[in-house]
Every structure is written in structure tokens, then in C-alpha cells.
CSV table of C-alpha atoms in Angstrom, one decimal:
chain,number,residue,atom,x,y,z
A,173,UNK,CA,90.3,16.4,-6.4
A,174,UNK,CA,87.7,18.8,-7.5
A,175,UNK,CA,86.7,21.4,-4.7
A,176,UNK,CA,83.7,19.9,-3.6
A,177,UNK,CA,85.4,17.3,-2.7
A,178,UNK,CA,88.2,19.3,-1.4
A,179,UNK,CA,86.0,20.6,1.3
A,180,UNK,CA,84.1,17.4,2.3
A,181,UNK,CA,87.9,16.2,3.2
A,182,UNK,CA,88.7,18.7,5.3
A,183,UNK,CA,85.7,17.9,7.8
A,184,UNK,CA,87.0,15.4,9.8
A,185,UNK,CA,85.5,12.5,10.0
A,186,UNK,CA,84.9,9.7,12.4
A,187,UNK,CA,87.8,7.4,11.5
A,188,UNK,CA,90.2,10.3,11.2
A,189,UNK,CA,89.4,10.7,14.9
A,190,UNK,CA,89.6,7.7,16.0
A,191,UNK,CA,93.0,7.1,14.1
A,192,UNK,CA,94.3,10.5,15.5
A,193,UNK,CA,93.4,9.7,19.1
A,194,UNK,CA,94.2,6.0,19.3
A,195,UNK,CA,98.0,7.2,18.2
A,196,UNK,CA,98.1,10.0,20.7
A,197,UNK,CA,97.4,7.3,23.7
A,198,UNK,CA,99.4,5.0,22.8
A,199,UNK,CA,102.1,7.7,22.5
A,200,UNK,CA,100.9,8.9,25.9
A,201,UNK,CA,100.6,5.1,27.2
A,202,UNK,CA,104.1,3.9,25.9
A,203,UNK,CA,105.9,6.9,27.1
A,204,UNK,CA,104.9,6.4,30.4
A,205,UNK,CA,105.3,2.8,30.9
A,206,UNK,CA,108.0,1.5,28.2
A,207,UNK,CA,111.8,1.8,30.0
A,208,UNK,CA,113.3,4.1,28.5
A,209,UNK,CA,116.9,6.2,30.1
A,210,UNK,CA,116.1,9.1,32.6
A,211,UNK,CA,117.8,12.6,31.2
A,212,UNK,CA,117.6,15.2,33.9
A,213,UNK,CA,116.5,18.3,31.4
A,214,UNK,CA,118.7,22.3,32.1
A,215,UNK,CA,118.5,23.8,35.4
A,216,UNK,CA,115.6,26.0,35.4
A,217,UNK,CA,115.6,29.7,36.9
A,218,UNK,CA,114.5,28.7,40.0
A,219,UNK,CA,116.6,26.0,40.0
A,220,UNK,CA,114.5,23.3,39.8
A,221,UNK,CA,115.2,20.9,36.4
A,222,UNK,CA,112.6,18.2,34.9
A,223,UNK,CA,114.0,15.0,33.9
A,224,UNK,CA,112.6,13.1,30.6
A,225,UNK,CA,112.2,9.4,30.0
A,226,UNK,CA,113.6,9.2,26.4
A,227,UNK,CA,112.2,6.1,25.2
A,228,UNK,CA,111.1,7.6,21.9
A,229,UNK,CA,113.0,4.9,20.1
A,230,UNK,CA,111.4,1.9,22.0
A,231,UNK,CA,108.0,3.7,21.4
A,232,UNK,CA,108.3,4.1,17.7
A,233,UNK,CA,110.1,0.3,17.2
A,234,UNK,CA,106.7,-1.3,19.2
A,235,UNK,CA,104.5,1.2,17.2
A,236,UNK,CA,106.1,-0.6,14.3
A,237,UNK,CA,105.7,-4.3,15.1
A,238,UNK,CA,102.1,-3.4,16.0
A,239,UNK,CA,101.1,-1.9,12.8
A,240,UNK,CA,103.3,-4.0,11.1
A,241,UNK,CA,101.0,-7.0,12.6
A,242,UNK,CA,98.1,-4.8,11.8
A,243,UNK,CA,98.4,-5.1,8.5
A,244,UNK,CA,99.4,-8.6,7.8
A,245,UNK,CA,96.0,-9.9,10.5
A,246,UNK,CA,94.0,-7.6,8.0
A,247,UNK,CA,93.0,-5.3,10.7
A,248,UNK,CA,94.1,-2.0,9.0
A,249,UNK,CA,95.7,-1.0,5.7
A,250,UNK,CA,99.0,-0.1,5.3
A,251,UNK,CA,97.8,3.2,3.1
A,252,UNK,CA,95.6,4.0,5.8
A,253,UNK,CA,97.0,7.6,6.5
A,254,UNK,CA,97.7,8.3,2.8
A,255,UNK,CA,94.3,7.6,2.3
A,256,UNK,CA,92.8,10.2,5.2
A,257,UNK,CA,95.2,13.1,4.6
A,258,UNK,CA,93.3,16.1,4.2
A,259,UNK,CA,90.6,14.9,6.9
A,260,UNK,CA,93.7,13.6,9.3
A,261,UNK,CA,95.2,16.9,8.7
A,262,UNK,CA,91.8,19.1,9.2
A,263,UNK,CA,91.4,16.7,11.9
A,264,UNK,CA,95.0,17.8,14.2
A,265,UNK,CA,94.7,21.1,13.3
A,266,UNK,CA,91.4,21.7,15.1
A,267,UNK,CA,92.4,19.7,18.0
A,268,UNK,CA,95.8,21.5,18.2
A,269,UNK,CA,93.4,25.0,18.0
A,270,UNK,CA,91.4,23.5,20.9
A,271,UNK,CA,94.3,22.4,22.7
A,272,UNK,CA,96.1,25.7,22.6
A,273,UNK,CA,92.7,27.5,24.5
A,274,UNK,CA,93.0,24.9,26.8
A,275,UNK,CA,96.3,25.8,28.0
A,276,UNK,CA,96.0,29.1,27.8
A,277,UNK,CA,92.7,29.1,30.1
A,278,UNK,CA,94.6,26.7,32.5
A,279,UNK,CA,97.8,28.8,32.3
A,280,UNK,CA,96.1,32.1,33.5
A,281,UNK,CA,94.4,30.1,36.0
A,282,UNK,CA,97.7,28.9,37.7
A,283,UNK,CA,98.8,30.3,41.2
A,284,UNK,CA,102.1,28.0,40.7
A,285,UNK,CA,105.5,29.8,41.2
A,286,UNK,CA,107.5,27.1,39.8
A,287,UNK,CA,109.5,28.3,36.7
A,288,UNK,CA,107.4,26.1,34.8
A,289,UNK,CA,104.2,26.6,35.7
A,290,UNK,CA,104.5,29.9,36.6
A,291,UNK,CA,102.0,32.5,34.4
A,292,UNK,CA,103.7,34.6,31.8
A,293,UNK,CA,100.6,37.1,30.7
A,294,UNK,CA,101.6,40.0,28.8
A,295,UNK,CA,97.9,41.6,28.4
A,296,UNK,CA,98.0,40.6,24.4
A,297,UNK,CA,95.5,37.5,24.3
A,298,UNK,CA,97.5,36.8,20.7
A,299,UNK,CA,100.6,37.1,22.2
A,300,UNK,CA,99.6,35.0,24.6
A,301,UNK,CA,97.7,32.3,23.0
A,302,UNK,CA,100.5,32.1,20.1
A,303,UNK,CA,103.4,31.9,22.5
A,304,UNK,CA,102.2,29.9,25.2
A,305,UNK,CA,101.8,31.1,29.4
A,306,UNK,CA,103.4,28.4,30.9
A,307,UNK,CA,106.9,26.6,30.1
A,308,UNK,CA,105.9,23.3,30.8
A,309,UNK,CA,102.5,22.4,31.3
A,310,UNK,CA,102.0,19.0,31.9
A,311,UNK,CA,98.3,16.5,31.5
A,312,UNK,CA,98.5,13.9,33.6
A,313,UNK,CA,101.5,13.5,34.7
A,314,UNK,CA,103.0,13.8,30.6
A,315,UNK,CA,105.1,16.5,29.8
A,316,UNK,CA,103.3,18.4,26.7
A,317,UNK,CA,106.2,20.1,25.3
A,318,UNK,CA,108.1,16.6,25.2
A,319,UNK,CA,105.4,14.8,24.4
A,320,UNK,CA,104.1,16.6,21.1
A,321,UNK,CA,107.5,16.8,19.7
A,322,UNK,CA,107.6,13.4,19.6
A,323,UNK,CA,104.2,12.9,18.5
A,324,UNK,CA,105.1,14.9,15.3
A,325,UNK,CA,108.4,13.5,14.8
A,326,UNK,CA,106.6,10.0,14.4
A,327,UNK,CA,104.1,11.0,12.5
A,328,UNK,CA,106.2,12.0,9.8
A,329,UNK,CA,107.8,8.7,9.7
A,330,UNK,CA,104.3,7.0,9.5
A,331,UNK,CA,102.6,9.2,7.0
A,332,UNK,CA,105.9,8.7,4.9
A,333,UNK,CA,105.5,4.7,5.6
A,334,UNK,CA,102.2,5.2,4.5
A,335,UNK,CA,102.9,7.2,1.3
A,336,UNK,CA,105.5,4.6,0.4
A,337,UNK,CA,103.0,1.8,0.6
A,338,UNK,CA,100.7,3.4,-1.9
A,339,UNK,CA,103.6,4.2,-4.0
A,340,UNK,CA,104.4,0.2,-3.9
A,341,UNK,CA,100.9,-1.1,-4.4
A,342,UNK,CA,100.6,1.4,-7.5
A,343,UNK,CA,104.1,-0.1,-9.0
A,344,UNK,CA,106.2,3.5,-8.9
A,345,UNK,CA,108.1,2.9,-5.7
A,346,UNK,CA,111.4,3.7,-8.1
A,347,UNK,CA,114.8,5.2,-7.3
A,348,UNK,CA,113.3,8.7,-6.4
A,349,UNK,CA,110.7,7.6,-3.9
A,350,UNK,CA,113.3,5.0,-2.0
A,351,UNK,CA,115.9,7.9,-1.7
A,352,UNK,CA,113.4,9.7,-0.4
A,353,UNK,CA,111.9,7.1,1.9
A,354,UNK,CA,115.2,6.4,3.1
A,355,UNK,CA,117.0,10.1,3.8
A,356,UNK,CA,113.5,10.4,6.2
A,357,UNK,CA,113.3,7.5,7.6
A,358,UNK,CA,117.1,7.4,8.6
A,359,UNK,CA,116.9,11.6,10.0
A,360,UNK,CA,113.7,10.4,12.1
A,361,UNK,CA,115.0,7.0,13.6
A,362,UNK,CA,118.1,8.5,14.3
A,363,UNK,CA,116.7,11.3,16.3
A,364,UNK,CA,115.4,8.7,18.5
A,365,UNK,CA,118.5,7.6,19.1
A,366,UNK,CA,119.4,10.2,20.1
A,367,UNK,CA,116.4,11.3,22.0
A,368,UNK,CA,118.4,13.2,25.3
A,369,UNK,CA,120.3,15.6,23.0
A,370,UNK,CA,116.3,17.6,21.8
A,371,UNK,CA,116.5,18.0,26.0
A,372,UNK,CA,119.0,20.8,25.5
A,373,UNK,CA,117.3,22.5,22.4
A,374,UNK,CA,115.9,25.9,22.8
A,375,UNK,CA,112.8,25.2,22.5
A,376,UNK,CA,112.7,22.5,25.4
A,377,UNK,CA,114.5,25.3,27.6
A,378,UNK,CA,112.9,28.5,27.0
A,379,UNK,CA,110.2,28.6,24.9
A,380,UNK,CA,106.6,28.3,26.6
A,381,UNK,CA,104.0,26.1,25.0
A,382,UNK,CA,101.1,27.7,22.8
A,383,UNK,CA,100.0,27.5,19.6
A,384,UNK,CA,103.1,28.2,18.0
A,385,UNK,CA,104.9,25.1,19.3
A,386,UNK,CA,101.7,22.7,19.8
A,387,UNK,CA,101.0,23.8,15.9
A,388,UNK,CA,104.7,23.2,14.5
A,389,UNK,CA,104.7,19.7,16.0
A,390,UNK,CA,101.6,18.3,15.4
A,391,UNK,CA,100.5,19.6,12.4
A,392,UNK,CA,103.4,21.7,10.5
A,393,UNK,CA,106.0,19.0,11.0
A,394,UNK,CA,104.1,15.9,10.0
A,395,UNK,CA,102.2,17.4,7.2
A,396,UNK,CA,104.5,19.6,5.6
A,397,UNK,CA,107.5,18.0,5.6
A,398,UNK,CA,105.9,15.7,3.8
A,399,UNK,CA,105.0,17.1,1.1
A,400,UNK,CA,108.1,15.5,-1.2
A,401,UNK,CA,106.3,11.9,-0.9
A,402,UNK,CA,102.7,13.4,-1.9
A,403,UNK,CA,104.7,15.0,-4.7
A,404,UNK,CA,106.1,11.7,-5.8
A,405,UNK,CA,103.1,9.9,-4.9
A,406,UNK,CA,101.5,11.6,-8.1
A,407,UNK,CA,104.6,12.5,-10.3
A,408,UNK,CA,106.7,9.7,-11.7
A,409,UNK,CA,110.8,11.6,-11.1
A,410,UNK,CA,113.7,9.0,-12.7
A,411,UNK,CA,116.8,10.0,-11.1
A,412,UNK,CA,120.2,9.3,-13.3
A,413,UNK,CA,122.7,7.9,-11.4
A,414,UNK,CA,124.6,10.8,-11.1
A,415,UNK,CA,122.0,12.8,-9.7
A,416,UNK,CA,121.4,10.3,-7.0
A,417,UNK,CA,125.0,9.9,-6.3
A,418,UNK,CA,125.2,13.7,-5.6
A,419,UNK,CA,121.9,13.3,-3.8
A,420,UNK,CA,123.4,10.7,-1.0
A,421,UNK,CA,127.2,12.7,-0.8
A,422,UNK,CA,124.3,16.2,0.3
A,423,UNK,CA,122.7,13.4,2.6
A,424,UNK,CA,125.9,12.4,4.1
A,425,UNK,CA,127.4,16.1,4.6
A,426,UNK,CA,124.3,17.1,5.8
A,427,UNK,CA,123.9,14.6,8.5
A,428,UNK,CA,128.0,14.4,9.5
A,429,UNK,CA,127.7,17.8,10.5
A,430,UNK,CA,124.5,18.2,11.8
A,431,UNK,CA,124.5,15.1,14.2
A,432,UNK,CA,127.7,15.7,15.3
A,433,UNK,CA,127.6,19.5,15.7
A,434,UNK,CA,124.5,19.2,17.8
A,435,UNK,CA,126.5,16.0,19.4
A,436,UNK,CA,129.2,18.2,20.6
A,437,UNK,CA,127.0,20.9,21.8
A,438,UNK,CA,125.1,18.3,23.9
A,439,UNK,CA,128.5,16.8,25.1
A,440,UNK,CA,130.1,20.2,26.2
A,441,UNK,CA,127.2,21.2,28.3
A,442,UNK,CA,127.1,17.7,30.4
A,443,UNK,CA,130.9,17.4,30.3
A,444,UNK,CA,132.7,20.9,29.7
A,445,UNK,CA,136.5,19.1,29.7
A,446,UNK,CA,135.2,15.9,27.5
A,447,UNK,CA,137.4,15.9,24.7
A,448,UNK,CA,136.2,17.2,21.0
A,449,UNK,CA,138.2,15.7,17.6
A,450,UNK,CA,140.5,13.8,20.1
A,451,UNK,CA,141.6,17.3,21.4
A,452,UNK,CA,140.9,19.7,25.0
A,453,UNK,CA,138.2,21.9,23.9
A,454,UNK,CA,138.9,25.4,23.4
A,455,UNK,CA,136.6,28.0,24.8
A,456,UNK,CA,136.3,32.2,25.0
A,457,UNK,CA,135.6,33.1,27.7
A,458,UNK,CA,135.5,30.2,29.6
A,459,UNK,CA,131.9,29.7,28.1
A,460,UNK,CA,132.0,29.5,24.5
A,461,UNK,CA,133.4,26.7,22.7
A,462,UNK,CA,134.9,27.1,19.2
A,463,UNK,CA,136.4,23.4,18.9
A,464,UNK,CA,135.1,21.2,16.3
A,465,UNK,CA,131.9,22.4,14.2
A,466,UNK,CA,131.7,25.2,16.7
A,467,UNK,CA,135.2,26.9,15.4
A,468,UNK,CA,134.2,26.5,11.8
A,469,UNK,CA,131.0,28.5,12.0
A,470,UNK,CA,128.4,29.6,14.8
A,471,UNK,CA,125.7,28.0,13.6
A,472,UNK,CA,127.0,25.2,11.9
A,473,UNK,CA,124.7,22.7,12.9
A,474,UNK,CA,122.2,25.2,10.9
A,475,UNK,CA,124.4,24.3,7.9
A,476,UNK,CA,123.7,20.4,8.6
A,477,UNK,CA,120.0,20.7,9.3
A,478,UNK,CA,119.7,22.8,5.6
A,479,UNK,CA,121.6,20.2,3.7
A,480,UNK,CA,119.4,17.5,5.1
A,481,UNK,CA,116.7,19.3,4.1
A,482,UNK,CA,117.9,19.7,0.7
A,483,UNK,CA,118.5,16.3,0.1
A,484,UNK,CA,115.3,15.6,1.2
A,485,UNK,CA,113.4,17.3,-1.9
A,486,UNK,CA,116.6,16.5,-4.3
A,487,UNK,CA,114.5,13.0,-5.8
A,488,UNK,CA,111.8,15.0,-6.5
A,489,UNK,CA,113.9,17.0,-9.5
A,490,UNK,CA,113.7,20.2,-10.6
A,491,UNK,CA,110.2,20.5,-12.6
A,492,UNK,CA,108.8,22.4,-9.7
A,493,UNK,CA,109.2,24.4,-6.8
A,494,UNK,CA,106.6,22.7,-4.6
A,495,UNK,CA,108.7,19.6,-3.2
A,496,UNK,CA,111.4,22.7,-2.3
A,497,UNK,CA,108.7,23.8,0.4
A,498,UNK,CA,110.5,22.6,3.1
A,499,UNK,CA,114.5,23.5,2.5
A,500,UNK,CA,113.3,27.1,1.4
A,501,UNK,CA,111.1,27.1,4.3
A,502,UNK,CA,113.9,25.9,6.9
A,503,UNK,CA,116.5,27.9,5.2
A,504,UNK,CA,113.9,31.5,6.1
A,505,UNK,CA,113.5,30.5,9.4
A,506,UNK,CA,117.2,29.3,10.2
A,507,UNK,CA,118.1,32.7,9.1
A,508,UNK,CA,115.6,34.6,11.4
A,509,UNK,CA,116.7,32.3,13.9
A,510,UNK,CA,120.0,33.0,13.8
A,511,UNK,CA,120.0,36.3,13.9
A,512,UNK,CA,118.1,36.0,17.1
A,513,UNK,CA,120.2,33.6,18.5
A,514,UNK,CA,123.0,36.2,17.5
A,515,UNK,CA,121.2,39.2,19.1
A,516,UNK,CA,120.2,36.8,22.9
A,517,UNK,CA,123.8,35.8,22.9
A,518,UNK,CA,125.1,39.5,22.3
A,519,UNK,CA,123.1,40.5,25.1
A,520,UNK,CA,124.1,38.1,27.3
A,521,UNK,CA,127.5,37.5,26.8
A,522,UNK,CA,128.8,41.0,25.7
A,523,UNK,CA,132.7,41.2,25.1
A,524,UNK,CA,132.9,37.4,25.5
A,525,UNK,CA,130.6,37.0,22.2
A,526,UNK,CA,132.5,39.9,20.5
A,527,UNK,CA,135.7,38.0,21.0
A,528,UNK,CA,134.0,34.8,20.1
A,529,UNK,CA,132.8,36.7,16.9
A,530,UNK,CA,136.3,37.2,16.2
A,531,UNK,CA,138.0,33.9,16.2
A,532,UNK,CA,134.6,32.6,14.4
A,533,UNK,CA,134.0,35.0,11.8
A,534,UNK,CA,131.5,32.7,9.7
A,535,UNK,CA,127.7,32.1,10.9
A,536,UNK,CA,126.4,29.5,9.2
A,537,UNK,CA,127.9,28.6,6.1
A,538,UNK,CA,131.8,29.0,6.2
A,539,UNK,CA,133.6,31.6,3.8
A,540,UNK,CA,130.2,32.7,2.8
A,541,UNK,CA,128.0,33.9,5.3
């Protein structure tokens, strides 16, 4: 694509719009009238709590069967996001820009008191507008936060689906582009599965919703970690049976301990005496567990999340760096993140997380670091 063309792309055009819009209300339609189970979310500071109906799955399933159906009545192509990429891409960002402004404006505007919609304004309009004012804004009557999370989870899935039917049409759907196909597609559904467990991440608790939130779901997410499937979209990668073998045993690792160290976390917080491995938990503290994955390393479900990203770019090879975008990316930001995990959880806990430090010496990856 020569630049000229390159910048007619990225001014969005009609259909983009349209196709952009008409998935964002049918996200916002199904989640508000498909059943799905009701997971009161943490007790809030003024101890109030939200409660979230985690029918993502059902969503994405119907999604399916209606594009699916889509496509075989002739109403749409299958390669109908691979197609648009740049201009669907252009197209999200501004209206993630616009959003942002929006809920910033509204956010200063608020008299609420309500831990959620309560104003935090620290004078720094960047600060501000990058972080977000209020923790959970909601449109009518959706939950943002929840609600673009989800949003960009699917959309990865779809632009994948996408990317994988012009891969078939074009006859170089080989071993490298199914691995691929399939580590995603597996890590997405099953995140829908387990839907209630994201209602106990940090950034459904504490952080407030601006740009850097409404950006990393809708647009960073979807469009970025997708990059392996544009990479194989336009380099052919054969994959020796070897390397794919070591490819699924990273998958498989990767997923074990990520899945089940976030399952555990999850578990402990609803039901502190639930058994972990078949055994009482052990805590420090009486707060802190370090049974299971959480005795073996702090952050170990860090560990899980980098191997899945790993194996994600593995079928790509090793000819270049690009496909690596996204493990090298995660792998920065894990880091950062740990240490300020490490720092809030110093603070807070004092000699409970010293002693906690000392009976789990290893943060992330055991006997390393």
C-alpha cells in the first residue's frame, strides 16, 4: 500500500461506520437483554458494590450464528473487517477520542457522591482526560468500563475470524495460521467463560475510565494484538513439527497457570476457606494467600498471561520482530505493573507483605526473578 493510499484508508469511511456502530449496539442490545448470571462486582468505598450480567459468552455465540448466517444469505462477506482495517481502525480511534471528552465533560459536571460517580479532578486536564474522573460511568443504563472491555475482547476474535477467512480464500490457511487461529480463539472464548472472574481485576475496581482504558479496549486490544494474523496474512511461515509441538506445550503452560492462578485468586476472595490443590489455604497475615500459584511466585498469573502471549506470535517464526509486538509489549508493561502492584501492596499491608515477601521470594517467574 503506497502512501497515498495509506492515507485515504485512514479517513473513515461510511461503511466503517456503519460496521463499527451496528457491533457496538448489538453489544449494547444483547448485554442488556440476553440472560446471562448476575456477579455482584467488590464492595466499593462507600460501600455500595455494582453487580454485572456476564453474558459475554451468550453474546459472542449469537454474534456468531448471525454472522455466520450473514455470510452464507450473501448479506456480508466473511473478509469484511480484513478488508476495512485501516479505515475501521482510524474509524475507533476517533470515536474512542470523542468518547473520552465526553466523559470527561460529564465527569466534571457530576454533583454525585457515589464512589462511582463521584468527580476525581486533579487540576491537570491530561491527567484527567488520560485517567478518567469517574470510576464507573454508565450510558444508559450500560456499564462503560464492562461494556468496552468486552467490546474489544470480541473484536479481536472477529478481526482474527476475519483474517483467517482471507487466509482460506487465498489458499495459505497452513499449519502457522491455524495455530494461531486457534491459541486466540481458545484464550478469547474462554475468557467468556469465565466472564465474573475480569469482575475482580484491577482495572474493574480501581481504575477510573478515560482515555487510557476506553483506548486499550477498543482500539489497542483489537488492533494490536492482532497483528500476528496480518503478519501471516502476507508472509507464508511453515512450521516443522517440532516447532509446533513446542508451540502448543508454551500454549498449554501458559494457559494452566494463568487460568488457574487468576481462578484461585477469584475463588479466595468469594470463599476465603474454599479449598486450593485439595488442601486449606494458607495465608500471612490472615490476608494473603500463598497456596497454589500464589506460593510459587507473586505474580504468577503474570507468568501465564506472558507465555500465552508468546505462543501467540511463536507460528509466525523468527524472520522478524514485528509479530513479537505484543509478548514484548505485555512483558514491559507486566513488569511496570508489577512493580506497582509491589509498591500499593507494600503500602498497604506493611509487615504483613514483608513476611509474605519472605515465604514467596520469586515475583513473577520462579528461581529467576
Amino acid at each position: 500500500m503506497d502512501a497515498t493510499a495509506l492515507a485515504a484508508s485512514l479517513v473513515p469511511s461510511w461503511s466503517a461506520v456503519v460496521v463499527l456502530f451496528s457491533y457496538l449496539g448489538y453489544l449494547a442490545t444483547a448485554g442488556a437483554v440476553l440472560p446471562g448470571k448476575l456477579v455482584p462486582g467488590a464492595v466499593l468505598p462507600d460501600s455500595s458494590r455494582l453487580h454485572y450480567r456476564c453474558n459475554g459468552l451468550v453474546s459472542l455465540l449469537l454474534l456468531l450464528v448471525l454472522s455466520a448466517l450473514g455470510v452464507y444469505m450473501g448479506w456480508m462477506s466473511p473478509t469484511v473487517i480484513a478488508d476495512r482495517g485501516i479505515e475501521l481502525l482510524s474509524a475507533t480511534f476517533i470515536f474512542s477520542v470523542i468518547v473520552t471528552f465526553l466523559l470527561y465533560y460529564s465527569g466534571l459536571r457530576s454533583h454525585h457522591k457515589s464512589s462511582s460517580l463521584k468527580p476525581h479532578v486533579s487540576g491537570n486536564f491530561i491527567q484527567d482526560w488520560w485517567l478518567g474522573v469517574q470510576l464507573n460511568p454508565h450510558f444508559m443504563g450500560v456499564d462503560l468500563k464492562f461494556f468496552f472491555v468486552r467490546a474489544g475482547m470480541m473484536a479481536w476474535l472477529f478481526i482474527n475470524l476475519s483474517l483467517f477467512a482471507k487466509s482460506y480464500l487465498a489458499g495459505s490457511a497452513n499449519l502457522s495460521v491455524i495455530l494461531y487461529q486457534f491459541f486466540c480463539a481458545w484464550y478469547i472464548v474462554d475468557y467468556f467463560v469465565h466472564e465474573e472472574l475480569m469482575t475482580s481485576t484491577w482495572d474493574i475496581i480501581a481504575e477510573r475510565l478515560g482515555f487510557m482504558l476506553v483506548f486499550g479496549d477498543l482500539v489497542f486490544i483489537p488492533f494490536t494484538f492482532t497483528i500476528q494474523g496480518w503478519w501471516l496474512l502476507r508472509n507464508n511461515v511453515e512450521l516443522s513439527l517440532l516447532a509446533a509441538t513446542v508451540n502448543c506445550f508454551i500454549f498449554v503452560i501458559g494457559y494452566l497457570v494463568f487460568r488457574g492462578a487468576n481462578k484461585q485468586k477469584h475463588v479466595f476472595k468469594k470463599s476465603p476457606k474454599a479449598l486450593i490443590w485439595g488442601k486449606t489455604p494458607k495465608l500471612v497475615g490472615g490476608k494473603l494467600l500463598v497456596s497454589g500459584y500464589w506460593g510459587i511466585a507473586r505474580h504468577c498469573n503474570y507468568l501465564g498471561d506472558i507465555l500465552l502471549a508468546l505462543s501467540f506470535s511463536l507460528p509466525c517464526g523468527t524472520s522478524s520482530v514485528i509479530p513479537y509486538f505484543y509478548p514484548t509489549y505485555l512483558f514491559i508493561l507486566l513488569i511496570w505493573r508489577e512493580r506497582r502492584d509491589e509498591a500499593r501492596c507494600s503500602e498497604k499491608y506493611k509487615e504483613i507483605w514483608v513476611e509474605y515477601c519472605k515465604l514467596v521470594p520469586w515475583r513473577i517467574f520462579p528461581y529467576v526473578y
